[in-house]
Amino acid sequence: MFALQQDDAARRAPAIWRTMLNLDRGLVNLVGRLTVTGSVPRELRGKPLLMTANHIGVFDAFVLMAACKRIGINPRFMLAGGILDAPVIGPALRVSGHLRVDRAKAATAVGQFAEAAEALRTTREPIIVYPEGRISHDPGLWPERGKTGAARLALAAGVPVIPISQWGAHEAVYWGTETVNGPADLLPLAKSGLSAPLRRPRFKVHFGTPVDLSDVEPERPGAGVRAHAKIMQAITDGLIPLRRHEPVRPRFHDPTRPTDTVSPWKPQR
């Protein structure tokens, strides 16, 4: 089920989520240096809004939260059911009003999509989605092809889409491993994360202008694909200036991150 906690009078996020956001801001400031450009237009604040971001590392959600806090918004995320069911953190996230998505049976997915669209129409805080679905495996860390779910959700709900481009969070913590089978799998993450405050990576986040989907007719075949392409291109366009000194590959080498895909969105040199 999709449950969004809302305060109709004050339009404020639940207290537990505001506390988590404040703690997160302190963590991000400890680990590195955050630079934020762009913003969310005043006329879109306090209204249903979908925000789509590129996925570059296990720490980038923390950076996104801090960036949103800096521009004065309290975002929610669309999260996998496994995260929301996890001990300790799961209940806190559920109370905070994040959207749940389970990739199980097709029938379940269809029902959840309808629920997500309805939740998105009624929430007054922006929802952040990673269209790629996972951290990029592209050798240059450009956005992966991604999936059309976020685009189809925006079209179904009829809400604006703000593209978010980010760079630098991949330097904070290694990718690690797909599954954790024991303490040894956590060692690379621990070593890189504990050394990050000494390295002080620079985190850059850019909030782009709303993606123009006015020429995409939701009912026409292929609408999701066309909207997805527009969204991913907007994310990539915002990413180019953030990494202008690293146009081909990131300077920071993460030996644990897979590099077995090729981004279709990266600029052609």
mmCIF file of N, CA and C in Angstrom, residues 166-264:
data_model
loop_
_atom_site.group_PDB
_atom_site.id
_atom_site.type_symbol
_atom_site.label_atom_id
_atom_site.label_comp_id
_atom_site.label_asym_id
_atom_site.label_seq_id
_atom_site.Cartn_x
_atom_site.Cartn_y
_atom_site.Cartn_z
ATOM 1 N N GLN A 166 23.281 14.980 -10.440
ATOM 2 C CA GLN A 166 24.207 15.028 -9.315
ATOM 3 C C GLN A 166 25.536 14.384 -9.676
ATOM 4 N N TRP A 167 26.569 14.835 -8.986
ATOM 5 C CA TRP A 167 27.914 14.322 -9.220
ATOM 6 C C TRP A 167 28.718 14.421 -7.923
ATOM 7 N N GLY A 168 29.576 13.464 -7.675
ATOM 8 C CA GLY A 168 30.462 13.514 -6.519
ATOM 9 C C GLY A 168 30.136 12.549 -5.410
ATOM 10 N N ALA A 169 28.864 12.165 -5.276
ATOM 11 C CA ALA A 169 28.493 11.255 -4.183
ATOM 12 C C ALA A 169 29.137 9.888 -4.337
ATOM 13 N N HIS A 170 29.519 9.536 -5.567
ATOM 14 C CA HIS A 170 30.170 8.241 -5.797
ATOM 15 C C HIS A 170 31.539 8.158 -5.139
ATOM 16 N N GLU A 171 32.098 9.311 -4.761
ATOM 17 C CA GLU A 171 33.417 9.328 -4.136
ATOM 18 C C GLU A 171 33.354 9.078 -2.631
ATOM 19 N N ALA A 172 32.168 9.119 -2.063
ATOM 20 C CA ALA A 172 32.046 8.993 -0.611
ATOM 21 C C ALA A 172 32.147 7.544 -0.145
ATOM 22 N N VAL A 173 31.425 6.658 -0.823
ATOM 23 C CA VAL A 173 31.362 5.251 -0.406
ATOM 24 C C VAL A 173 31.417 4.372 -1.647
ATOM 25 N N TYR A 174 32.188 3.299 -1.594
ATOM 26 C CA TYR A 174 32.272 2.354 -2.701
ATOM 27 C C TYR A 174 30.913 1.714 -2.990
ATOM 28 N N TRP A 175 30.755 1.241 -4.221
ATOM 29 C CA TRP A 175 29.554 0.518 -4.623
ATOM 30 C C TRP A 175 29.397 -0.743 -3.788
ATOM 31 N N GLY A 176 30.475 -1.453 -3.582
ATOM 32 C CA GLY A 176 30.435 -2.623 -2.707
ATOM 33 C C GLY A 176 30.125 -3.903 -3.443
ATOM 34 N N THR A 177 28.942 -4.481 -3.173
ATOM 35 C CA THR A 177 28.547 -5.751 -3.771
ATOM 36 C C THR A 177 27.037 -5.798 -3.904
ATOM 37 N N GLU A 178 26.550 -6.628 -4.814
ATOM 38 C CA GLU A 178 25.113 -6.718 -5.074
ATOM 39 C C GLU A 178 24.368 -7.252 -3.857
ATOM 40 N N THR A 179 24.934 -8.260 -3.206
ATOM 41 C CA THR A 179 24.329 -8.831 -2.008
ATOM 42 C C THR A 179 25.378 -8.914 -0.906
ATOM 43 N N VAL A 180 24.931 -8.774 0.318
ATOM 44 C CA VAL A 180 25.829 -8.845 1.473
ATOM 45 C C VAL A 180 25.674 -10.214 2.123
ATOM 46 N N ASN A 181 26.738 -10.992 2.098
ATOM 47 C CA ASN A 181 26.706 -12.335 2.666
ATOM 48 C C ASN A 181 27.478 -12.458 3.974
ATOM 49 N N GLY A 182 28.148 -11.389 4.361
ATOM 50 C CA GLY A 182 28.915 -11.432 5.591
ATOM 51 C C GLY A 182 29.677 -10.136 5.800
ATOM 52 N N PRO A 183 30.363 -10.011 6.949
ATOM 53 C CA PRO A 183 31.110 -8.787 7.267
ATOM 54 C C PRO A 183 32.132 -8.398 6.203
ATOM 55 N N ALA A 184 32.730 -9.376 5.530
ATOM 56 C CA ALA A 184 33.754 -9.082 4.528
ATOM 57 C C ALA A 184 33.195 -8.248 3.383
ATOM 58 N N ASP A 185 31.903 -8.421 3.078
ATOM 59 C CA ASP A 185 31.293 -7.666 1.994
ATOM 60 C C ASP A 185 31.098 -6.195 2.355
ATOM 61 N N LEU A 186 31.067 -5.919 3.650
ATOM 62 C CA LEU A 186 30.879 -4.538 4.102
ATOM 63 C C LEU A 186 32.199 -3.788 4.283
ATOM 64 N N LEU A 187 33.296 -4.508 4.253
ATOM 65 C CA LEU A 187 34.594 -3.892 4.519
ATOM 66 C C LEU A 187 34.949 -2.783 3.531
ATOM 67 N N PRO A 188 34.781 -2.974 2.205
ATOM 68 C CA PRO A 188 35.097 -1.881 1.271
ATOM 69 C C PRO A 188 34.260 -0.626 1.516
ATOM 70 N N LEU A 189 32.979 -0.821 1.845
ATOM 71 C CA LEU A 189 32.119 0.322 2.127
ATOM 72 C C LEU A 189 32.587 1.050 3.383
ATOM 73 N N ALA A 190 32.933 0.288 4.417
ATOM 74 C CA ALA A 190 33.374 0.895 5.674
ATOM 75 C C ALA A 190 34.671 1.669 5.491
ATOM 76 N N LYS A 191 35.633 1.072 4.790
ATOM 77 C CA LYS A 191 36.923 1.739 4.594
ATOM 78 C C LYS A 191 36.765 3.033 3.807
ATOM 79 N N SER A 192 36.013 2.981 2.709
ATOM 80 C CA SER A 192 35.838 4.178 1.890
ATOM 81 C C SER A 192 35.028 5.240 2.624
ATOM 82 N N GLY A 193 33.972 4.802 3.321
ATOM 83 C CA GLY A 193 33.146 5.762 4.039
ATOM 84 C C GLY A 193 33.866 6.451 5.176
ATOM 85 N N LEU A 194 34.676 5.704 5.910
ATOM 86 C CA LEU A 194 35.400 6.301 7.038
ATOM 87 C C LEU A 194 36.511 7.239 6.576
ATOM 88 N N SER A 195 37.025 7.027 5.369
ATOM 89 C CA SER A 195 38.085 7.903 4.872
ATOM 90 C C SER A 195 37.532 9.134 4.164
ATOM 91 N N ALA A 196 36.236 9.127 3.836
ATOM 92 C CA ALA A 196 35.639 10.242 3.096
ATOM 93 C C ALA A 196 35.787 11.597 3.801
ATOM 94 N N PRO A 197 35.588 11.695 5.128
ATOM 95 C CA PRO A 197 35.765 12.998 5.779
ATOM 96 C C PRO A 197 37.184 13.550 5.658
ATOM 97 N N LEU A 198 38.146 12.663 5.452
ATOM 98 C CA LEU A 198 39.521 13.124 5.258
ATOM 99 C C LEU A 198 39.735 13.588 3.823
ATOM 100 N N ARG A 199 39.050 12.930 2.885
ATOM 101 C CA ARG A 199 39.185 13.293 1.475
ATOM 102 C C ARG A 199 38.316 14.481 1.102
ATOM 103 N N ARG A 200 37.207 14.679 1.802
ATOM 104 C CA ARG A 200 36.283 15.784 1.581
ATOM 105 C C ARG A 200 35.841 15.906 0.128
ATOM 106 N N PRO A 201 35.184 14.893 -0.430
ATOM 107 C CA PRO A 201 34.711 14.997 -1.819
ATOM 108 C C PRO A 201 33.708 16.133 -1.962
ATOM 109 N N ARG A 202 33.646 16.649 -3.173
ATOM 110 C CA ARG A 202 32.712 17.733 -3.453
ATOM 111 C C ARG A 202 31.448 17.166 -4.081
ATOM 112 N N PHE A 203 30.316 17.418 -3.457
ATOM 113 C CA PHE A 203 29.030 16.949 -3.945
ATOM 114 C C PHE A 203 28.334 18.087 -4.692
ATOM 115 N N LYS A 204 27.915 17.814 -5.912
ATOM 116 C CA LYS A 204 27.232 18.820 -6.722
ATOM 117 C C LYS A 204 25.848 18.316 -7.094
ATOM 118 N N VAL A 205 24.849 19.143 -6.844
ATOM 119 C CA VAL A 205 23.466 18.787 -7.166
ATOM 120 C C VAL A 205 22.827 19.950 -7.905
ATOM 121 N N HIS A 206 22.209 19.642 -9.033
ATOM 122 C CA HIS A 206 21.536 20.684 -9.816
ATOM 123 C C HIS A 206 20.071 20.325 -10.023
ATOM 124 N N PHE A 207 19.180 21.243 -9.650
ATOM 125 C CA PHE A 207 17.749 21.090 -9.898
ATOM 126 C C PHE A 207 17.431 21.799 -11.213
ATOM 127 N N GLY A 208 17.022 21.025 -12.206
ATOM 128 C CA GLY A 208 16.758 21.597 -13.523
ATOM 129 C C GLY A 208 15.361 22.179 -13.640
ATOM 130 N N THR A 209 15.100 22.746 -14.801
ATOM 131 C CA THR A 209 13.767 23.283 -15.073
ATOM 132 C C THR A 209 12.811 22.126 -15.368
ATOM 133 N N PRO A 210 11.521 22.313 -15.144
ATOM 134 C CA PRO A 210 10.563 21.230 -15.396
ATOM 135 C C PRO A 210 10.681 20.690 -16.816
ATOM 136 N N VAL A 211 10.606 19.379 -16.944
ATOM 137 C CA VAL A 211 10.686 18.742 -18.264
ATOM 138 C C VAL A 211 9.391 19.012 -19.027
ATOM 139 N N ASP A 212 9.526 19.465 -20.259
ATOM 140 C CA ASP A 212 8.356 19.771 -21.083
ATOM 141 C C ASP A 212 7.804 18.486 -21.691
ATOM 142 N N LEU A 213 6.701 18.026 -21.147
ATOM 143 C CA LEU A 213 6.046 16.821 -21.659
ATOM 144 C C LEU A 213 4.728 17.161 -22.351
ATOM 145 N N SER A 214 4.574 18.427 -22.710
ATOM 146 C CA SER A 214 3.297 18.877 -23.264
ATOM 147 C C SER A 214 2.977 18.224 -24.606
ATOM 148 N N ASP A 215 4.017 17.791 -25.332
ATOM 149 C CA ASP A 215 3.779 17.181 -26.636
ATOM 150 C C ASP A 215 3.644 15.661 -26.560
ATOM 151 N N VAL A 216 3.650 15.118 -25.346
ATOM 152 C CA VAL A 216 3.497 13.673 -25.156
ATOM 153 C C VAL A 216 2.052 13.387 -24.754
ATOM 154 N N GLU A 217 1.324 12.682 -25.613
ATOM 155 C CA GLU A 217 -0.063 12.339 -25.329
ATOM 156 C C GLU A 217 -0.100 11.020 -24.550
ATOM 157 N N PRO A 218 -0.533 11.062 -23.296
ATOM 158 C CA PRO A 218 -0.469 9.871 -22.432
ATOM 159 C C PRO A 218 -1.141 8.637 -23.014
ATOM 160 N N GLU A 219 -2.196 8.818 -23.797
ATOM 161 C CA GLU A 219 -2.963 7.673 -24.286
ATOM 162 C C GLU A 219 -2.381 7.053 -25.546
ATOM 163 N N ARG A 220 -1.411 7.697 -26.167
ATOM 164 C CA ARG A 220 -0.861 7.165 -27.407
ATOM 165 C C ARG A 220 0.195 6.099 -27.117
ATOM 166 N N PRO A 221 0.274 5.067 -27.963
ATOM 167 C CA PRO A 221 1.302 4.032 -27.762
ATOM 168 C C PRO A 221 2.703 4.630 -27.765
ATOM 169 N N GLY A 222 3.540 4.166 -26.850
ATOM 170 C CA GLY A 222 4.908 4.654 -26.781
ATOM 171 C C GLY A 222 5.075 5.953 -26.020
ATOM 172 N N ALA A 223 4.000 6.444 -25.385
ATOM 173 C CA ALA A 223 4.092 7.716 -24.668
ATOM 174 C C ALA A 223 5.112 7.641 -23.535
ATOM 175 N N GLY A 224 5.119 6.517 -22.815
ATOM 176 C CA GLY A 224 6.058 6.362 -21.711
ATOM 177 C C GLY A 224 7.500 6.396 -22.176
ATOM 178 N N VAL A 225 7.760 5.774 -23.316
ATOM 179 C CA VAL A 225 9.125 5.749 -23.857
ATOM 180 C C VAL A 225 9.571 7.154 -24.234
ATOM 181 N N ARG A 226 8.690 7.905 -24.896
ATOM 182 C CA ARG A 226 9.047 9.272 -25.306
ATOM 183 C C ARG A 226 9.255 10.179 -24.097
ATOM 184 N N ALA A 227 8.390 10.059 -23.104
ATOM 185 C CA ALA A 227 8.535 10.886 -21.906
ATOM 186 C C ALA A 227 9.807 10.513 -21.150
ATOM 187 N N HIS A 228 10.096 9.221 -21.093
ATOM 188 C CA HIS A 228 11.308 8.751 -20.421
ATOM 189 C C HIS A 228 12.557 9.329 -21.088
ATOM 190 N N ALA A 229 12.583 9.335 -22.415
ATOM 191 C CA ALA A 229 13.732 9.869 -23.139
ATOM 192 C C ALA A 229 13.928 11.351 -22.835
ATOM 193 N N LYS A 230 12.843 12.092 -22.760
ATOM 194 C CA LYS A 230 12.936 13.511 -22.440
ATOM 195 C C LYS A 230 13.485 13.724 -21.029
ATOM 196 N N ILE A 231 13.016 12.914 -20.104
ATOM 197 C CA ILE A 231 13.464 13.041 -18.714
ATOM 198 C C ILE A 231 14.943 12.701 -18.583
ATOM 199 N N MET A 232 15.352 11.590 -19.188
ATOM 200 C CA MET A 232 16.746 11.175 -19.088
ATOM 201 C C MET A 232 17.673 12.166 -19.781
ATOM 202 N N GLN A 233 17.231 12.730 -20.900
ATOM 203 C CA GLN A 233 18.060 13.719 -21.588
ATOM 204 C C GLN A 233 18.214 14.972 -20.737
ATOM 205 N N ALA A 234 17.146 15.366 -20.048
ATOM 206 C CA ALA A 234 17.220 16.544 -19.173
ATOM 207 C C ALA A 234 18.191 16.298 -18.015
ATOM 208 N N ILE A 235 18.160 15.096 -17.446
ATOM 209 C CA ILE A 235 19.103 14.755 -16.376
ATOM 210 C C ILE A 235 20.532 14.819 -16.895
ATOM 211 N N THR A 236 20.763 14.255 -18.086
ATOM 212 C CA THR A 236 22.102 14.242 -18.677
ATOM 213 C C THR A 236 22.568 15.652 -19.003
ATOM 214 N N ASP A 237 21.683 16.481 -19.551
ATOM 215 C CA ASP A 237 22.050 17.857 -19.876
ATOM 216 C C ASP A 237 22.491 18.618 -18.629
ATOM 217 N N GLY A 238 21.822 18.351 -17.507
ATOM 218 C CA GLY A 238 22.212 19.004 -16.260
ATOM 219 C C GLY A 238 23.486 18.457 -15.678
ATOM 220 N N LEU A 239 23.801 17.195 -16.018
ATOM 221 C CA LEU A 239 25.001 16.545 -15.491
ATOM 222 C C LEU A 239 26.269 17.017 -16.196
ATOM 223 N N ILE A 240 26.170 17.352 -17.463
ATOM 224 C CA ILE A 240 27.353 17.714 -18.256
ATOM 225 C C ILE A 240 28.182 18.819 -17.592
ATOM 226 N N PRO A 241 27.597 19.959 -17.210
ATOM 227 C CA PRO A 241 28.423 21.000 -16.586
ATOM 228 C C PRO A 241 28.939 20.637 -15.194
ATOM 229 N N LEU A 242 28.257 19.727 -14.501
ATOM 230 C CA LEU A 242 28.707 19.334 -13.169
ATOM 231 C C LEU A 242 30.012 18.544 -13.238
ATOM 232 N N ARG A 243 30.224 17.850 -14.337
ATOM 233 C CA ARG A 243 31.409 17.002 -14.475
ATOM 234 C C ARG A 243 32.224 17.410 -15.711
ATOM 235 N N ARG A 244 32.289 18.692 -15.982
ATOM 236 C CA ARG A 244 32.963 19.164 -17.191
ATOM 237 C C ARG A 244 34.459 18.833 -17.195
ATOM 238 N N HIS A 245 35.051 18.623 -16.016
ATOM 239 C CA HIS A 245 36.469 18.249 -15.953
ATOM 240 C C HIS A 245 36.652 16.730 -15.979
ATOM 241 N N GLU A 246 35.533 15.997 -16.021
ATOM 242 C CA GLU A 246 35.581 14.531 -16.071
ATOM 243 C C GLU A 246 34.601 14.043 -17.141
ATOM 244 N N PRO A 247 34.764 14.458 -18.371
ATOM 245 C CA PRO A 247 33.757 14.167 -19.400
ATOM 246 C C PRO A 247 33.683 12.706 -19.831
ATOM 247 N N VAL A 248 34.754 11.957 -19.666
ATOM 248 C CA VAL A 248 34.768 10.577 -20.152
ATOM 249 C C VAL A 248 34.570 9.586 -19.016
ATOM 250 N N ARG A 249 35.455 9.615 -18.055
ATOM 251 C CA ARG A 249 35.375 8.723 -16.899
ATOM 252 C C ARG A 249 35.600 9.524 -15.622
ATOM 253 N N PRO A 250 35.033 9.067 -14.511
ATOM 254 C CA PRO A 250 35.272 9.758 -13.237
ATOM 255 C C PRO A 250 36.729 9.603 -12.813
ATOM 256 N N ARG A 251 37.278 10.653 -12.241
ATOM 257 C CA ARG A 251 38.658 10.575 -11.747
ATOM 258 C C ARG A 251 38.763 9.586 -10.605
ATOM 259 N N PHE A 252 37.730 9.547 -9.768
ATOM 260 C CA PHE A 252 37.721 8.645 -8.620
ATOM 261 C C PHE A 252 37.465 7.227 -9.094
ATOM 262 N N HIS A 253 38.356 6.323 -8.772
ATOM 263 C CA HIS A 253 38.214 4.930 -9.201
ATOM 264 C C HIS A 253 37.640 4.069 -8.086
ATOM 265 N N ASP A 254 36.501 3.475 -8.366
ATOM 266 C CA ASP A 254 35.861 2.544 -7.438
ATOM 267 C C ASP A 254 36.053 1.139 -8.008
ATOM 268 N N PRO A 255 36.956 0.351 -7.438
ATOM 269 C CA PRO A 255 37.233 -0.979 -7.996
ATOM 270 C C PRO A 255 36.097 -1.969 -7.822
ATOM 271 N N THR A 256 35.092 -1.630 -7.011
ATOM 272 C CA THR A 256 34.001 -2.575 -6.753
ATOM 273 C C THR A 256 32.806 -2.370 -7.683
ATOM 274 N N ARG A 257 32.721 -1.239 -8.370
ATOM 275 C CA ARG A 257 31.534 -0.952 -9.191
ATOM 276 C C ARG A 257 31.616 -1.668 -10.531
ATOM 277 N N PRO A 258 30.569 -2.408 -10.920
ATOM 278 C CA PRO A 258 30.557 -3.062 -12.230
ATOM 279 C C PRO A 258 30.543 -2.024 -13.355
ATOM 280 N N THR A 259 31.162 -2.348 -14.473
ATOM 281 C CA THR A 259 31.188 -1.446 -15.633
ATOM 282 C C THR A 259 30.826 -2.240 -16.887
ATOM 283 N N ASP A 260 29.659 -2.886 -16.842
ATOM 284 C CA ASP A 260 29.282 -3.801 -17.910
ATOM 285 C C ASP A 260 28.137 -3.309 -18.788
ATOM 286 N N THR A 261 27.795 -2.028 -18.731
ATOM 287 C CA THR A 261 26.773 -1.484 -19.614
ATOM 288 C C THR A 261 27.299 -0.212 -20.277
ATOM 289 N N VAL A 262 26.586 0.230 -21.297
ATOM 290 C CA VAL A 262 26.961 1.452 -22.008
ATOM 291 C C VAL A 262 25.782 2.408 -21.983
ATOM 292 N N SER A 263 25.999 3.618 -21.546
ATOM 293 C CA SER A 263 24.928 4.601 -21.469
ATOM 294 C C SER A 263 24.529 5.088 -22.857
ATOM 295 N N PRO A 264 23.229 5.112 -23.155
ATOM 296 C CA PRO A 264 22.789 5.655 -24.432
ATOM 297 C C PRO A 264 22.622 7.176 -24.394
#
